[in-house]
Amino acid sequence: MFKINQNYLKLPGSYLFSDIGRKVNAYAAAHPDKRIIRLGIGDVTQPLAPAIISALHGAVEEMGDAATFRGYAPDLGYGFLRDAIAENDYKARGCDIRPEEIFISDGAKCDSGNIQEIFSLDNRIAVCDPVYPVYVDTNVMAGRAGCYDSRTETWSDVIYMPCMAENGFAPDLPKETPDIIYLCFPNNPTGAAITRGQLQEWVDYANRVGSVIIYDAAYEAYISEEDVPHSIYECQGARTCAIELRSFSKNAGFTGVRLGFTVIPRELKAGDVSLHSLWARRHGTKYNGAPYIVQRAGEAVYSREGRDQLKEQVAYYMRNAAYISQGLKEAGYTVSGGVNAPYIWLKAPGGMSSWDFFDYLLEKANVVGTPGVGFGPSGEGYFRLTAFGSYENTVEAVERIKAL
Ligand code: MLT
C-alpha cells in the first residue's frame, strides 16, 4: 500500500490566495449585481510592453522556421539572457555576479519553494513574521518545520522574526541562530524596505554565524529611495552567504508569461561543497528550462525601449500606491509601505481582526484585499492592498473605502 507524505497533512487550510479566491467567488456568485474590485493577490493588470510583445512575435517566427527553430533550452538558461541580467541587474550596480552564476527559471515562487531541497532537513529556518507563505509552507512539506500550534499559529521548529510598526517592519537579528534565513525586501506583504546599511548587518551576521540568506528581491524595480539596495550583492561579503531570487512578474508584468532567476555565487559553500553545483544538479535533473520564446521576451526587458516602457509601467502602479496611501491616510487609517514597493499595509480600524476587516470590506465596499494574519501571526489586525489594479479601479476602491 502506498503511503503519502504526511507533512502535507500538517498544513493548516489551503494556500492563502486560494482561500481568498474561494471566499470572493462565493460572494460574487451570491451577489451577481455587485462589481467587485480585486486588490488582493499581487497580480499585474497592465498589458505587456510593446518591446516585449515584439520580442515574443520575433521568437515565435523563429520557432516556425527550421533554420532558427529551438528545442530544449540549455538547463541553466540561454546565454543571451544570462548575459543581459549580469550586465544590467548586477554589473551596472557594481555587483560582482557572472552570467554562469545565474539560473533562469519560470519564476521566483517556484525557486523560493524549491531551493530548500538542497539543504539538510535538520536546518533551522528563520522567517520574517508576517511572511510570504511559500517559504514556510514548502519547508513544512519537506518536513523541516516541526509541529503546528493552532493557538499561536506558529511552527515549533521555525524561528519567527516579528516585523512590527515598532521596528519599522524590519526584523531584528534573531536570538536563536538559524541555518537558513529568508529575507524579502522590498517586502511582501508589508511594503517595507531596508537600507543598504541594515542589509549589510544581515550579511555580516550570516557570515559570522554560518547561515545562508535566501534573499527574495522580486520587488526591486519599485525602489524609489537612494539608500535602499536593489540586490544583496551590493553588500560586502554577500558572495559567501547569499542566494538571490528575482522575478520578471512584477517589473515586467510576466505573471502569466513566467520567468525568473536565482543567483548562486561560486564562493557560497557548505564545507567543500558549492551550493551552485547542487542547484545546477537539481536544475538539470528536474527542470527543462523556461521556453525560448519567453527568454527572448526577458532579454527585451533590458533593451533601451523595454527599459523605458517598463519604467512607465512601474510608475503607473506606483501612482496607484500613492493614491491608496494618501486616500487611506485622509480617511484616518494607519498606513505604511507603498514607497519602495507596490503593497500598502494598513491597520484594520477599530481593533478589527484581519479577517473581520476582509469580510467588512468585501461586503460593504466590494473591495478585496489580503488579511495580514494570512501572512503570519504578527500580521493580525493588519491588511494588505496591492497597487497592481488599474488606476480607475484603484481610485474607485479608495473612494468606496473612504465612504464607509
Ligand atoms: C502576492 O500577492 O503575495 C503575490 O502575488 C504572490 C506571488 O507573487 O506569488
Short mmCIF file of C-alpha atoms and ligand atoms in Angstrom, two decimals:
data_model
loop_
_atom_site.label_atom_id
_atom_site.label_comp_id
_atom_site.label_asym_id
_atom_site.label_seq_id
_atom_site.Cartn_x
_atom_site.Cartn_y
_atom_site.Cartn_z
CA MET A 1 0.00 0.00 0.00
CA PHE A 2 1.42 3.36 -0.93
CA LYS A 3 1.87 6.00 1.71
CA ILE A 4 1.60 9.73 1.40
CA ASN A 5 3.94 12.46 2.54
CA GLN A 6 2.43 13.05 6.00
CA ASN A 7 3.93 16.52 6.15
CA TYR A 8 1.22 17.72 3.78
CA LEU A 9 -1.41 16.83 6.38
CA LYS A 10 0.21 19.18 8.85
CA LEU A 11 -0.54 22.22 6.67
CA PRO A 12 -3.49 24.16 8.06
CA GLY A 13 -6.08 25.12 5.40
CA SER A 14 -5.09 25.79 1.81
CA TYR A 15 -2.75 28.25 0.18
CA LEU A 16 -3.72 31.75 1.35
CA PHE A 17 -4.63 33.10 -2.09
CA SER A 18 -6.70 30.01 -2.91
CA ASP A 19 -8.70 30.53 0.31
CA ILE A 20 -9.33 34.16 -0.57
CA GLY A 21 -10.26 33.27 -4.17
CA ARG A 22 -12.86 30.80 -2.93
CA LYS A 23 -14.38 33.32 -0.50
CA VAL A 24 -14.56 36.02 -3.16
CA ASN A 25 -16.04 33.67 -5.77
CA ALA A 26 -18.74 32.58 -3.32
CA TYR A 27 -19.59 36.22 -2.58
CA ALA A 28 -19.66 37.07 -6.31
CA ALA A 29 -21.95 34.12 -7.06
CA ALA A 30 -24.36 35.19 -4.31
CA HIS A 31 -24.27 38.87 -5.39
CA PRO A 32 -24.06 38.92 -9.19
CA ASP A 33 -25.09 42.60 -9.27
CA LYS A 34 -22.02 43.80 -7.33
CA ARG A 35 -18.88 45.00 -9.11
CA ILE A 36 -16.02 43.63 -7.05
CA ILE A 37 -12.64 45.37 -7.19
CA ARG A 38 -9.77 42.98 -6.52
CA LEU A 39 -6.74 44.43 -4.78
CA GLY A 40 -5.88 41.14 -3.07
CA ILE A 41 -3.33 38.96 -4.82
CA GLY A 42 -0.41 40.89 -6.25
CA ASP A 43 -1.25 40.15 -9.87
CA VAL A 44 -0.48 42.75 -12.53
CA THR A 45 -3.17 44.20 -14.79
CA GLN A 46 -1.34 46.25 -17.44
CA PRO A 47 -0.61 44.61 -20.82
CA LEU A 48 2.90 43.53 -21.76
CA ALA A 49 5.05 46.41 -23.02
CA PRO A 50 5.40 46.78 -26.83
CA ALA A 51 9.13 45.88 -26.76
CA ILE A 52 8.25 42.58 -25.10
CA ILE A 53 5.39 41.82 -27.47
CA SER A 54 7.69 42.46 -30.40
CA ALA A 55 10.36 40.10 -28.97
CA LEU A 56 7.71 37.43 -28.42
CA HIS A 57 6.50 37.75 -32.02
CA GLY A 58 10.05 37.57 -33.33
CA ALA A 59 10.80 34.44 -31.31
CA VAL A 60 7.54 32.79 -32.42
CA GLU A 61 8.56 33.37 -36.07
CA GLU A 62 11.96 31.79 -35.35
CA MET A 63 10.24 28.72 -33.93
CA GLY A 64 8.30 28.34 -37.19
CA ASP A 65 11.41 28.16 -39.35
CA ALA A 66 13.60 25.04 -39.47
CA ALA A 67 16.72 27.24 -39.70
CA THR A 68 16.03 29.03 -36.41
CA PHE A 69 13.86 26.51 -34.53
CA ARG A 70 14.99 25.66 -30.95
CA GLY A 71 14.22 22.56 -28.95
CA TYR A 72 15.20 22.04 -25.31
CA ALA A 73 16.62 25.17 -23.75
CA PRO A 74 20.01 24.90 -22.01
CA ASP A 75 19.39 23.67 -18.42
CA LEU A 76 20.53 26.85 -16.78
CA GLY A 77 19.13 29.29 -19.35
CA TYR A 78 20.20 30.87 -22.65
CA GLY A 79 23.46 32.82 -22.64
CA PHE A 80 21.85 35.90 -24.19
CA LEU A 81 19.53 36.29 -21.19
CA ARG A 82 22.09 35.43 -18.51
CA ASP A 83 24.49 37.96 -20.07
CA ALA A 84 21.79 40.67 -20.14
CA ILE A 85 20.94 40.03 -16.48
CA ALA A 86 24.57 40.02 -15.33
CA GLU A 87 25.24 43.25 -17.21
CA ASN A 88 22.12 45.22 -16.29
CA ASP A 89 20.99 43.93 -12.90
CA TYR A 90 24.43 43.39 -11.42
CA LYS A 91 27.44 44.93 -13.19
CA ALA A 92 25.59 48.22 -13.69
CA ARG A 93 25.05 48.36 -9.91
CA GLY A 94 28.63 47.48 -9.10
CA CYS A 95 27.81 43.88 -8.10
CA ASP A 96 30.24 41.11 -8.98
CA ILE A 97 27.88 38.48 -10.43
CA ARG A 98 28.82 36.48 -13.52
CA PRO A 99 26.40 35.06 -16.11
CA GLU A 100 27.29 31.48 -15.12
CA GLU A 101 26.09 32.18 -11.56
CA ILE A 102 22.57 32.95 -12.83
CA PHE A 103 19.98 30.16 -13.17
CA ILE A 104 16.97 31.00 -15.36
CA SER A 105 13.64 29.61 -14.19
CA ASP A 106 9.91 30.06 -14.60
CA GLY A 107 9.57 32.34 -11.60
CA ALA A 108 10.55 33.21 -8.07
CA LYS A 109 7.63 31.38 -6.46
CA CYS A 110 8.95 28.02 -7.72
CA ASP A 111 12.55 28.87 -6.92
CA SER A 112 11.73 30.10 -3.41
CA GLY A 113 9.78 26.90 -2.81
CA ASN A 114 12.33 24.54 -4.37
CA ILE A 115 15.59 25.99 -3.09
CA GLN A 116 15.14 24.36 0.34
CA GLU A 117 15.62 20.94 -1.30
CA ILE A 118 19.39 21.38 -1.41
CA PHE A 119 19.58 21.81 2.38
CA SER A 120 19.50 19.16 5.07
CA LEU A 121 16.21 18.56 6.89
CA ASP A 122 17.75 19.42 10.24
CA ASN A 123 18.47 23.01 9.22
CA ARG A 124 16.50 25.62 11.14
CA ILE A 125 14.86 28.31 9.11
CA ALA A 126 14.16 31.87 10.20
CA VAL A 127 11.44 33.91 8.56
CA CYS A 128 10.02 37.38 8.92
CA ASP A 129 6.59 37.48 10.51
CA PRO A 130 4.44 38.34 8.54
CA VAL A 131 5.92 36.47 5.57
CA TYR A 132 5.20 35.36 2.00
CA PRO A 133 3.59 31.97 2.79
CA VAL A 134 5.57 29.95 0.24
CA TYR A 135 8.78 29.99 2.33
CA VAL A 136 7.14 28.38 5.36
CA ASP A 137 4.69 26.06 3.57
CA THR A 138 7.39 24.49 1.40
CA ASN A 139 9.54 23.82 4.46
CA VAL A 140 6.50 22.22 6.11
CA MET A 141 6.01 19.99 3.06
CA ALA A 142 9.66 18.97 3.28
CA GLY A 143 9.37 18.13 6.98
CA ARG A 144 11.61 20.91 8.31
CA ALA A 145 9.07 22.98 10.26
CA GLY A 146 8.13 20.71 13.19
CA CYS A 147 4.61 20.79 14.62
CA TYR A 148 1.93 23.40 14.13
CA ASP A 149 0.43 25.14 17.13
CA SER A 150 -3.01 26.35 16.07
CA ARG A 151 -3.25 28.63 19.10
CA THR A 152 -0.14 30.66 18.26
CA GLU A 153 -0.33 29.84 14.53
CA THR A 154 3.38 29.05 14.53
CA TRP A 155 5.60 26.04 13.75
CA SER A 156 7.75 24.60 16.52
CA ASP A 157 10.99 24.47 14.51
CA VAL A 158 10.68 27.79 12.71
CA ILE A 159 12.33 30.93 14.10
CA TYR A 160 9.95 33.86 13.67
CA MET A 161 11.32 37.38 13.38
CA PRO A 162 8.46 39.79 14.10
CA CYS A 163 8.18 42.78 11.78
CA MET A 164 6.03 45.30 13.55
CA ALA A 165 5.41 49.03 13.48
CA GLU A 166 7.87 49.30 16.43
CA ASN A 167 10.82 48.03 14.37
CA GLY A 168 9.74 49.71 11.13
CA PHE A 169 8.63 46.29 9.81
CA ALA A 170 12.28 45.27 9.57
CA PRO A 171 13.33 42.18 11.54
CA ASP A 172 15.85 42.29 14.40
CA LEU A 173 18.65 39.73 14.35
CA PRO A 174 17.20 36.53 15.83
CA LYS A 175 18.07 35.39 19.37
CA GLU A 176 18.42 31.75 18.30
CA THR A 177 20.87 31.07 15.48
CA PRO A 178 19.20 29.93 12.26
CA ASP A 179 20.84 27.97 9.45
CA ILE A 180 18.71 29.43 6.67
CA ILE A 181 17.34 32.98 6.75
CA TYR A 182 14.61 34.08 4.37
CA LEU A 183 14.53 37.81 3.69
CA CYS A 184 12.34 39.61 1.18
CA PHE A 185 12.99 43.31 0.54
CA PRO A 186 11.23 45.43 -0.56
CA ASN A 187 8.89 43.35 1.49
CA ASN A 188 5.86 41.35 0.62
CA PRO A 189 3.45 41.80 2.41
CA THR A 190 4.31 44.94 4.42
CA GLY A 191 5.79 47.00 1.56
CA ALA A 192 8.66 47.97 3.91
CA ALA A 193 12.24 48.42 2.69
CA ILE A 194 15.58 48.22 4.47
CA THR A 195 18.65 50.35 3.87
CA ARG A 196 21.96 49.11 2.49
CA GLY A 197 23.43 49.51 5.99
CA GLN A 198 20.72 47.34 7.54
CA LEU A 199 21.18 44.65 4.90
CA GLN A 200 24.95 44.76 5.43
CA GLU A 201 24.31 43.88 9.10
CA TRP A 202 22.45 40.77 7.96
CA VAL A 203 25.24 39.77 5.60
CA ASP A 204 27.84 40.26 8.34
CA TYR A 205 25.69 38.27 10.76
CA ALA A 206 25.20 35.39 8.29
CA ASN A 207 28.92 35.19 7.54
CA ARG A 208 29.71 35.28 11.28
CA VAL A 209 27.30 32.52 12.36
CA GLY A 210 27.45 30.42 9.17
CA SER A 211 23.89 30.92 7.93
CA VAL A 212 22.76 31.23 4.34
CA ILE A 213 20.42 34.09 3.40
CA ILE A 214 17.79 33.43 0.75
CA TYR A 215 17.12 36.96 -0.45
CA ASP A 216 13.93 37.50 -2.42
CA ALA A 217 14.29 40.72 -4.42
CA ALA A 218 11.18 40.27 -6.56
CA TYR A 219 10.07 43.87 -5.96
CA GLU A 220 13.37 45.69 -6.51
CA ALA A 221 12.04 47.58 -9.56
CA TYR A 222 9.73 49.52 -7.21
CA ILE A 223 12.54 51.02 -5.13
CA SER A 224 12.39 54.82 -5.20
CA GLU A 225 14.78 55.73 -2.39
CA GLU A 226 18.54 56.06 -2.85
CA ASP A 227 19.86 54.10 0.12
CA VAL A 228 17.66 51.05 -0.46
CA PRO A 229 19.66 48.21 -2.06
CA HIS A 230 18.38 46.55 -5.24
CA SER A 231 20.48 43.44 -4.68
CA ILE A 232 22.04 41.77 -1.67
CA TYR A 233 25.28 41.66 -3.66
CA GLU A 234 25.59 45.41 -3.13
CA CYS A 235 26.74 44.35 0.35
CA GLN A 236 30.34 43.34 1.11
CA GLY A 237 30.67 39.62 1.75
CA ALA A 238 27.32 38.57 0.26
CA ARG A 239 29.01 36.21 -2.20
CA THR A 240 29.83 33.83 0.65
CA CYS A 241 26.41 33.80 2.32
CA ALA A 242 23.59 34.79 -0.02
CA ILE A 243 21.35 33.36 -2.71
CA GLU A 244 19.20 35.93 -4.53
CA LEU A 245 15.82 35.29 -6.15
CA ARG A 246 14.41 37.55 -8.84
CA SER A 247 11.23 37.59 -10.86
CA PHE A 248 10.05 39.18 -14.10
CA SER A 249 6.46 39.09 -12.81
CA LYS A 250 6.33 42.45 -11.10
CA ASN A 251 8.91 44.53 -13.00
CA ALA A 252 7.73 43.43 -16.46
CA GLY A 253 4.23 42.02 -15.96
CA PHE A 254 5.20 38.37 -16.57
CA THR A 255 2.81 36.79 -14.04
CA GLY A 256 1.16 34.94 -16.92
CA VAL A 257 4.30 34.61 -19.05
CA ARG A 258 6.52 33.10 -16.31
CA LEU A 259 10.19 33.94 -15.96
CA GLY A 260 12.57 34.43 -13.05
CA PHE A 261 16.07 33.58 -11.94
CA THR A 262 18.19 32.59 -8.98
CA VAL A 263 21.75 33.72 -8.36
CA ILE A 264 24.19 31.46 -6.52
CA PRO A 265 27.77 32.75 -6.33
CA ARG A 266 30.53 30.16 -6.70
CA GLU A 267 32.01 31.05 -3.30
CA LEU A 268 28.84 30.04 -1.42
CA LYS A 269 29.85 26.72 0.14
CA ALA A 270 28.99 24.28 2.91
CA GLY A 271 32.44 22.91 3.70
CA ASP A 272 33.87 21.96 0.32
CA VAL A 273 30.54 21.68 -1.44
CA SER A 274 29.35 24.60 -3.53
CA LEU A 275 25.61 25.29 -3.42
CA HIS A 276 25.94 26.35 -7.06
CA SER A 277 26.84 22.79 -8.06
CA LEU A 278 23.95 21.31 -6.04
CA TRP A 279 21.40 23.68 -7.58
CA ALA A 280 22.86 23.06 -11.06
CA ARG A 281 22.44 19.32 -10.46
CA ARG A 282 18.87 19.80 -9.31
CA HIS A 283 18.01 22.15 -12.15
CA GLY A 284 19.49 19.80 -14.74
CA THR A 285 17.59 16.83 -13.39
CA LYS A 286 14.19 18.29 -12.59
CA TYR A 287 13.76 21.25 -14.89
CA ASN A 288 13.65 21.67 -18.66
CA GLY A 289 14.13 25.40 -18.72
CA ALA A 290 11.92 28.39 -19.44
CA PRO A 291 10.70 28.47 -23.06
CA TYR A 292 12.98 30.08 -25.67
CA ILE A 293 10.19 32.50 -26.61
CA VAL A 294 9.86 33.65 -23.01
CA GLN A 295 13.62 34.02 -22.54
CA ARG A 296 13.74 36.25 -25.64
CA ALA A 297 10.93 38.31 -24.08
CA GLY A 298 13.05 38.51 -20.92
CA GLU A 299 16.00 39.78 -22.94
CA ALA A 300 13.78 42.58 -24.32
CA VAL A 301 13.19 43.78 -20.74
CA TYR A 302 16.80 45.03 -20.85
CA SER A 303 16.63 46.74 -24.27
CA ARG A 304 16.52 50.56 -24.35
CA GLU A 305 12.82 50.58 -25.39
CA GLY A 306 11.99 47.83 -22.91
CA ARG A 307 13.61 49.69 -20.05
CA ASP A 308 11.83 52.95 -20.91
CA GLN A 309 8.44 51.29 -21.30
CA LEU A 310 8.77 49.34 -18.07
CA LYS A 311 9.82 52.39 -16.13
CA GLU A 312 6.47 53.87 -17.17
CA GLN A 313 4.63 50.72 -16.15
CA VAL A 314 6.22 50.71 -12.70
CA ALA A 315 5.39 54.43 -12.37
CA TYR A 316 1.77 53.65 -13.26
CA TYR A 317 1.50 51.17 -10.39
CA MET A 318 3.35 53.45 -8.01
CA ARG A 319 0.86 56.23 -8.79
CA ASN A 320 -1.79 53.77 -7.59
CA ALA A 321 0.25 53.07 -4.47
CA ALA A 322 0.49 56.79 -3.71
CA TYR A 323 -3.24 57.23 -4.32
CA ILE A 324 -4.16 54.40 -1.94
CA SER A 325 -1.71 55.56 0.69
CA GLN A 326 -2.84 59.19 0.58
CA GLY A 327 -6.55 58.37 0.39
CA LEU A 328 -6.46 56.00 3.33
CA LYS A 329 -4.43 58.39 5.43
CA GLU A 330 -7.03 61.08 4.74
CA ALA A 331 -9.70 58.64 5.87
CA GLY A 332 -7.84 58.19 9.18
CA TYR A 333 -6.15 54.83 8.54
CA THR A 334 -2.67 53.99 9.78
CA VAL A 335 -0.80 53.15 6.60
CA SER A 336 2.75 52.13 5.62
CA GLY A 337 4.52 50.72 2.56
CA GLY A 338 3.80 51.92 -0.96
CA VAL A 339 7.02 53.95 -1.31
CA ASN A 340 9.53 51.30 -2.41
CA ALA A 341 7.01 48.53 -3.03
CA PRO A 342 3.61 48.07 -4.69
CA TYR A 343 1.99 46.98 -1.40
CA ILE A 344 0.17 49.11 1.15
CA TRP A 345 -0.03 47.77 4.68
CA LEU A 346 -2.76 49.22 6.85
CA LYS A 347 -4.10 48.71 10.30
CA ALA A 348 -7.67 47.44 10.40
CA PRO A 349 -9.78 50.15 12.05
CA GLY A 350 -11.34 49.93 15.49
CA GLY A 351 -9.28 46.92 16.58
CA MET A 352 -10.94 44.68 13.98
CA SER A 353 -9.22 41.39 13.18
CA SER A 354 -7.70 40.95 9.72
CA TRP A 355 -10.40 38.51 8.58
CA ASP A 356 -13.25 40.62 10.04
CA PHE A 357 -11.95 43.59 8.07
CA PHE A 358 -11.64 41.40 4.96
CA ASP A 359 -15.34 40.43 5.26
CA TYR A 360 -16.35 44.01 6.08
CA LEU A 361 -14.57 45.45 3.02
CA LEU A 362 -15.87 42.73 0.74
CA GLU A 363 -19.47 43.16 1.88
CA LYS A 364 -19.65 46.91 2.40
CA ALA A 365 -17.27 48.22 -0.29
CA ASN A 366 -16.97 45.18 -2.59
CA VAL A 367 -13.21 45.58 -2.38
CA VAL A 368 -10.91 42.59 -1.94
CA GLY A 369 -7.64 42.83 -0.04
CA THR A 370 -5.49 40.32 1.81
CA PRO A 371 -5.84 39.75 5.57
CA GLY A 372 -2.50 40.40 7.25
CA VAL A 373 -2.83 37.40 9.54
CA GLY A 374 -2.74 35.16 6.47
CA PHE A 375 0.97 36.02 6.29
CA GLY A 376 1.68 35.15 9.92
CA PRO A 377 0.59 35.89 13.48
CA SER A 378 2.26 39.31 13.61
CA GLY A 379 0.06 40.30 10.66
CA GLU A 380 -3.08 40.03 12.81
CA GLY A 381 -5.01 43.28 12.79
CA TYR A 382 -3.34 44.34 9.53
CA PHE A 383 -4.48 44.26 5.94
CA ARG A 384 -2.67 44.42 2.58
CA LEU A 385 -3.81 46.25 -0.55
CA THR A 386 -1.96 45.91 -3.84
CA ALA A 387 -1.21 48.74 -6.24
CA PHE A 388 -1.40 46.38 -9.23
CA GLY A 389 -5.00 47.23 -10.18
CA SER A 390 -5.95 49.62 -12.95
CA TYR A 391 -5.83 53.30 -11.98
CA GLU A 392 -9.60 53.63 -12.42
CA ASN A 393 -10.34 50.67 -10.17
CA THR A 394 -7.82 51.86 -7.61
CA VAL A 395 -9.45 55.29 -7.43
CA GLU A 396 -12.91 53.78 -7.13
CA ALA A 397 -11.80 51.33 -4.44
CA VAL A 398 -10.30 54.13 -2.36
CA GLU A 399 -13.43 56.26 -2.76
CA ARG A 400 -15.59 53.34 -1.66
CA ILE A 401 -13.41 52.73 1.41
CA LYS A 402 -13.44 56.43 2.30
CA ALA A 403 -17.24 56.46 2.07
CA LEU A 404 -17.66 53.67 4.65
C1 MLT B 1 1.21 38.07 -3.60
O1 MLT B 1 0.09 38.54 -3.78
O2 MLT B 1 1.72 37.99 -2.48
C2 MLT B 1 1.97 37.60 -4.78
O3 MLT B 1 1.30 37.89 -5.95
C3 MLT B 1 2.16 36.18 -4.76
C4 MLT B 1 3.18 35.74 -5.74
O4 MLT B 1 3.89 36.54 -6.35
O5 MLT B 1 3.30 34.54 -5.87
#
